[in-house]
Amino acid sequence: MLGDLLPFVVAGIVSGSLYGLAGLGLVLTYRTSGVFNFGYGAIAAAAAFAFYTLHDSHGLAWPLAALIVVVGFAVVVGPLLELVTRILVGAPDALVIVATVGILLGLEGYLYKQYGDSTIAFPQFLPTSGFTVSGVQITWAQVISTGVAVVGAVGINIFLRTTRSGVSMRAVVDNPRLVRLGGERPERIRLLGWALGAGAAAISGILLAPVLNLDVNLLTLLVVQALGACAIGLFRSLPLTFVGGLAVGVSAALATKWITRPPLNGLPAAMPFVILVVVLLVVRRSQLPESRASLAGLIAPVRSGLSRAANTAVAAVGAAVLVIVPWVVGTKLPVWIAAMGYFVLFASLSLLVWGSGQISLCHAAFVGLGATTLGHLTHAGVPWPVALVLSGLLTMPAGALVAIPAIRLSGIYLALATLGFGIVMQDIVFGSFLMFGSNAEVTASRPSFGFISQSDRSLYYVALAVAVLCAAAVIVIYRSRFGRFLRAMAETPLMLRSQGLSVNMTRLCVVCLSAFLAGISGGLLITQVGTVSGVTFGSVQSLLYVVVLGICGTRLIRSPVIAALLLGVLPGYAHINLDTQTLTFGIVAIAAALIQARRDALSVAIGRLAATSDRRQPPVRRAGPAPRLRTRREVEVKT
Amino acid sequence: MSDGLRISDLTVAYGGNVVVSKLSLAAATGEITGLIGPNGAGKTTIFNVCSGLVRPRSGSVRLLGRDVTRTSPARRAQLGLGRSFQRIELCTAMTVRENVEIGLEARQAGLNPLRHFGMARGSRASVATRVSDAIERCGLSASADHVVATLPTGRRRLVELARVLASDFSMLLLDEPSSGLDDAETAVFADILTSTVADLGTGILLVEHDMSLVMKVCQQIHVIDFGTLIFSGTPAQVQKSEAVRAAYLGAESVEAVS
Ligand SMILES: Nc1ncnc2c1ncn2[C@@H]1O[C@H](COP(=O)(O)OP(=O)(O)OP(=O)(O)O)[C@@H](O)[C@H]1O
Ligand SMILES: [Mg+2]
């Protein structure tokens, strides 16, 4: 019995030690810089590809190729990340998330472009001969790989304990506030952290590649699975993170042995995220290191902006254009129908992110749930309008599940928990009869009732009507008492609680509302395409949604409109290759986040100047509910 | 004078660090009770325990005769306990009026999801009058439509006061509400407190470093040091107490007032 398990344990230890090393680098950089790098896995993937090019394409010996890649990543990627961090200092979590997810998408897009979408076989470069211990075949490759990971982890620990820079760095990891006390310059510590982190990512990427082969997506997400390790170390303890990596590796390997049948056969792959989600749900918030400035303040309304009349004019022109679209765009109409679906999707995200200061990295799962629900219902003969409403309503329970982390967590941890939730959904629920089932795809029929036919033109007007209704709903919600609670909650939930409001109820409501709208958007999208499969709603899509919304600014309605044009309409006209699109979005996201972060500081500096020169400003009225970026810290008064 | 807030045998620890030990004190409705002590004595911690933000290691909190030791912050507020914060908690992007309004609305909405989305018929007008009353009472009428971010600290504290006054609590915890106010404003502030208690019968537990204000408005004063109660009495008794003098006030500051 035990003999059966041993091979799995060995395989688990091999990959687990690499997760551990990757997790170690991730925690190290998070603690020294305050920036949680969602692009960490992509960096590991890039390293694996660089190694592949040097070793397999150019025939460099593997030790040399590995050395070049690891050192190269440490000295090139490290300083680049430090530069990004320097610009992001003091920026709220949302911007940091957009910027680092931008790194992820940019690198992923680049790798796909460069190396193609298909998985490249990556032969094991280490010696594959081996020996047998109590019936278990162990290869030298496994020994070397684990050895390197352990040496890397121990090396980092020794460095942190013996060298001067290392000791100050360890102090910062334990308590980031100490950074200025030791007389060490924070930039230096951060730079060192990023270099070590990039090196660790490169090592684990190179060593994982032979196990997984060169699949961009798998590598990107698998090293992000180091998150499971980080969670066990509570994002704080380096040794525990390494142990956590081993635990993740072994439990995932054992899960592959025991769980082989659907629907749970996706579980092994999702294991690190299951661990992540469980840890985030179980530990007390105070046990996790404090995340940065909250999303609060992002939604501070602008003081000026367009006047009411100008707003109305823009809306009227927009409405006129939308009404005549089917008569002018010709064969491109499907693109515009899809744009309506995307608009509802982004409106749902905008309500959540800009409206209430929470974040969701699992929106694609909601959209997918809505889409499949509509498909199943129309199949069962439910009239389309009823099915659409139901696809929204039936997505709400998933929203309620996500509300649990939303109630307990905020900032980066909420982002991670929702990311984990999305991946768990994708790996476990997508394959079930509730969603795509064993066919892996779902079809939906179009609405046809009364004077509405199945033509594109009819569908366009139906979709337009739904989108307008959803926009109106979002505006009404945002202006209602509930919307005011949301805005206040983003800045000071403490005040609301002390005034007697159950903010958990508020959070539950907003996440459910957002899920409802996401479900509706899924219904619209599937109706337009006709048939969808699970890959359309993967977790990378969720990341893409957040990034695109981030690029389009922080307005409640305007940003979703622009985002829908960008993601729905633009690709229909400019025949951009998908990888180029991902790459571009990634780069633009990084740039947008960095500009936002600086513009913020700039506008605050100007505001401060104005405030000191003129104390008695005229009464300032807000012009509508349009949100704009401002970090909380900058308008806070120290007491 | 009836029982407002009563803390018995309270012990609070952060990690292993005991910051309040075996402390009992009471504050009645219809009067102002002072809670004073040097920096770090544990005053804010006691407030946090009263409002449910910090779990005590042992001891109990009774609000209007009802044991609330285990209830949530929101529930305690529903039962009539309001508070202001030493680190001001306001929506800086909203106007003064909106801040006061949202406080009252939060109190009305409570746990009921339906009330989250709208208010009962006819209550809109009464909300508006209560908000205006509170704003006027705190002397903020002129800046009612100013965005809070543009106000100096002292005014912001008044906005917090207006918020809790509008929300019709029976017991208020005010944490250093007068810091940031100048002398003239402090005098006005003292009048606001006394007139509120006289008009509405609210009870106030007041943490304050401004001794002349405390001596002027309080009927009863509790003095704490290192998390334990070292003296309770009227302002006159506090000024005479050797223990208080030694622990905290320093000879001059007491004499300056008397
Ligand atoms: N969250 C916390 N974690 C650990 N220790 C804390 C925490 N909050 C307060 N303390 C400690 O508890 C003690 C009491 O703090 P508290 O804020 O209650 O004092 P205070 O009387 O309000 O002081 P002040 O007059 O400066 O406002 C202090 O020693 C403080 O360092
Ligand atoms: Mg205090």
Tab-separated table of C-alpha atoms and ligand atoms in Angstrom, chain B residues 14 17 19 37-46 86 175-176 209, ligand 1:
chain	number	residue	atom	x	y	z
B	14	TYR	CA	-2.962	42.632	22.689
B	17	ASN	CA	0.505	42.614	26.433
B	19	VAL	CA	-3.240	47.066	28.395
B	37	GLY	CA	-5.433	59.444	31.654
B	38	PRO	CA	-2.005	59.914	30.146
B	39	ASN	CA	-1.105	58.858	26.613
B	40	GLY	CA	-1.248	55.128	26.197
B	41	ALA	CA	-3.317	54.643	29.354
B	42	GLY	CA	-5.864	52.594	27.430
B	43	LYS	CA	-8.707	55.045	26.829
B	44	THR	CA	-9.175	54.322	23.148
B	45	THR	CA	-8.880	50.626	23.871
B	46	ILE	CA	-11.742	50.891	26.354
B	86	GLN	CA	-9.587	59.599	17.559
B	175	ASP	CA	-12.598	60.238	21.632
B	176	GLU	CA	-10.661	63.502	21.939
B	209	HIS	CA	-6.750	65.860	27.000
C	1	LIG	N1	-3.801	47.311	17.988
C	1	LIG	C1	-2.918	47.329	18.996
C	1	LIG	N2	-1.999	46.354	19.103
C	1	LIG	C2	-1.117	46.338	20.112
C	1	LIG	N3	-1.058	47.258	21.082
C	1	LIG	C3	-1.939	48.283	21.030
C	1	LIG	C4	-2.922	48.362	19.982
C	1	LIG	N4	-3.672	49.469	20.200
C	1	LIG	C5	-3.174	50.037	21.311
C	1	LIG	N5	-2.151	49.339	21.819
C	1	LIG	C6	-1.406	49.643	23.040
C	1	LIG	O1	-2.330	49.698	24.082
C	1	LIG	C7	-2.017	50.752	24.982
C	1	LIG	C8	-3.219	51.634	25.160
C	1	LIG	O2	-3.466	52.314	23.930
C	1	LIG	P1	-4.688	53.297	23.749
C	1	LIG	O3	-4.694	53.720	22.336
C	1	LIG	O4	-5.900	52.679	24.268
C	1	LIG	O5	-4.259	54.514	24.670
C	1	LIG	P2	-4.948	55.923	24.854
C	1	LIG	O6	-5.203	56.081	26.288
C	1	LIG	O7	-6.100	56.069	23.935
C	1	LIG	O8	-3.777	56.884	24.419
C	1	LIG	P3	-3.847	58.307	23.703
C	1	LIG	O9	-4.131	59.308	24.749
C	1	LIG	O10	-2.472	58.475	23.123
C	1	LIG	O11	-4.894	58.237	22.652
C	1	LIG	C9	-0.821	51.472	24.408
C	1	LIG	O12	0.318	51.035	25.095
C	1	LIG	C10	-0.773	51.015	22.984
C	1	LIG	O13	0.550	50.927	22.544
